[in-house]
Amino acid sequence: MIYAIIEASGKQIWIQPGCFYDINKIDAKPGEIIKLEKTLLINNNTEVFIGQPYLNNVNITGKVLKHLRGRKITIFKMKPKKNIRQKNGHRQELSRILIQTIEIVNN
């Protein structure tokens, strides 16, 4: 079982080939192949490679499946004794990517 930990959209994500993940929206159209550059760690059943801070000899490709919106978050602000109440909502724009390959390139 090969897996990697990458940095994407400000978060660290544990990924495996053949699985899909939701990250903050990226500028790519659905169906496009993207390359994920910031790899922090690779575990390849026999060896573990740790970057300082990133690994350079790794190719991770993914396919953008679709763009969607996350679940709604309600924000409620209130100031007591002032009769001020404010209710807002937010839905984060997300991109769903399918991880196709994780390859270690030997130099």
PDB file of C-alpha atoms in Angstrom, residues 18-75:
ATOM      1  CA  GLY A  18      -7.456   5.456  -6.854  1.00  0.00           C
ATOM      2  CA  CYS A  19      -9.173   7.549  -4.154  1.00  0.00           C
ATOM      3  CA  PHE A  20     -10.780  10.962  -4.507  1.00  0.00           C
ATOM      4  CA  TYR A  21     -10.451  13.937  -2.188  1.00  0.00           C
ATOM      5  CA  ASP A  22     -12.126  17.328  -1.800  1.00  0.00           C
ATOM      6  CA  ILE A  23      -9.764  20.298  -1.610  1.00  0.00           C
ATOM      7  CA  ASN A  24     -10.289  24.062  -1.875  1.00  0.00           C
ATOM      8  CA  LYS A  25     -11.182  25.103  -5.414  1.00  0.00           C
ATOM      9  CA  ILE A  26      -8.319  25.119  -7.896  1.00  0.00           C
ATOM     10  CA  ASP A  27      -8.151  26.769 -11.311  1.00  0.00           C
ATOM     11  CA  ALA A  28      -8.620  23.718 -13.516  1.00  0.00           C
ATOM     12  CA  LYS A  29     -11.544  22.519 -15.584  1.00  0.00           C
ATOM     13  CA  PRO A  30     -13.267  19.183 -14.859  1.00  0.00           C
ATOM     14  CA  GLY A  31     -11.435  16.430 -16.712  1.00  0.00           C
ATOM     15  CA  GLU A  32      -8.024  18.142 -16.606  1.00  0.00           C
ATOM     16  CA  ILE A  33      -4.966  16.301 -15.342  1.00  0.00           C
ATOM     17  CA  ILE A  34      -3.074  18.184 -12.634  1.00  0.00           C
ATOM     18  CA  LYS A  35       0.300  17.627 -11.019  1.00  0.00           C
ATOM     19  CA  LEU A  36       0.585  17.991  -7.238  1.00  0.00           C
ATOM     20  CA  GLU A  37       3.988  19.403  -6.386  1.00  0.00           C
ATOM     21  CA  LYS A  38       4.250  19.763  -2.614  1.00  0.00           C
ATOM     22  CA  THR A  39       4.877  16.243  -1.322  1.00  0.00           C
ATOM     23  CA  LEU A  40       5.860  15.968   2.334  1.00  0.00           C
ATOM     24  CA  LEU A  41       6.118  12.186   2.813  1.00  0.00           C
ATOM     25  CA  ILE A  42       5.953   8.970   0.760  1.00  0.00           C
ATOM     26  CA  ASN A  43       5.531   5.460   2.183  1.00  0.00           C
ATOM     27  CA  ASN A  44       6.273   2.753  -0.381  1.00  0.00           C
ATOM     28  CA  ASN A  45       5.747  -0.468   1.661  1.00  0.00           C
ATOM     29  CA  THR A  46       9.498  -0.901   2.062  1.00  0.00           C
ATOM     30  CA  GLU A  47      10.829   2.630   2.389  1.00  0.00           C
ATOM     31  CA  VAL A  48       9.691   5.912   3.874  1.00  0.00           C
ATOM     32  CA  PHE A  49      10.872   9.171   2.278  1.00  0.00           C
ATOM     33  CA  ILE A  50      10.514  12.369   4.281  1.00  0.00           C
ATOM     34  CA  GLY A  51      10.996  15.781   2.704  1.00  0.00           C
ATOM     35  CA  GLN A  52      12.737  18.740   4.274  1.00  0.00           C
ATOM     36  CA  PRO A  53      10.216  20.328   3.770  1.00  0.00           C
ATOM     37  CA  TYR A  54       9.283  18.855   0.344  1.00  0.00           C
ATOM     38  CA  LEU A  55      10.396  15.903  -1.793  1.00  0.00           C
ATOM     39  CA  ASN A  56      11.679  16.797  -5.264  1.00  0.00           C
ATOM     40  CA  ASN A  57      11.744  13.406  -6.991  1.00  0.00           C
ATOM     41  CA  VAL A  58       8.022  12.570  -6.779  1.00  0.00           C
ATOM     42  CA  ASN A  59       5.341  12.762  -9.475  1.00  0.00           C
ATOM     43  CA  ILE A  60       1.742  12.776  -8.219  1.00  0.00           C
ATOM     44  CA  THR A  61      -0.943  13.186 -10.850  1.00  0.00           C
ATOM     45  CA  GLY A  62      -4.617  13.714 -10.290  1.00  0.00           C
ATOM     46  CA  LYS A  63      -7.707  14.335 -12.363  1.00  0.00           C
ATOM     47  CA  VAL A  64     -10.239  17.035 -11.530  1.00  0.00           C
ATOM     48  CA  LEU A  65     -13.610  15.269 -11.372  1.00  0.00           C
ATOM     49  CA  LYS A  66     -15.878  18.231 -10.616  1.00  0.00           C
ATOM     50  CA  HIS A  67     -16.303  21.462  -8.714  1.00  0.00           C
ATOM     51  CA  LEU A  68     -18.804  21.530  -5.873  1.00  0.00           C
ATOM     52  CA  ARG A  69     -19.761  23.402  -2.741  1.00  0.00           C
ATOM     53  CA  GLY A  70     -19.255  22.149   0.808  1.00  0.00           C
ATOM     54  CA  ARG A  71     -21.881  21.888   3.501  1.00  0.00           C
ATOM     55  CA  LYS A  72     -23.361  25.083   4.871  1.00  0.00           C
ATOM     56  CA  ILE A  73     -21.842  26.641   7.963  1.00  0.00           C
ATOM     57  CA  THR A  74     -23.965  29.065   9.998  1.00  0.00           C
ATOM     58  CA  ILE A  75     -22.300  32.107  11.539  1.00  0.00           C
TER      59      ILE A  75
END
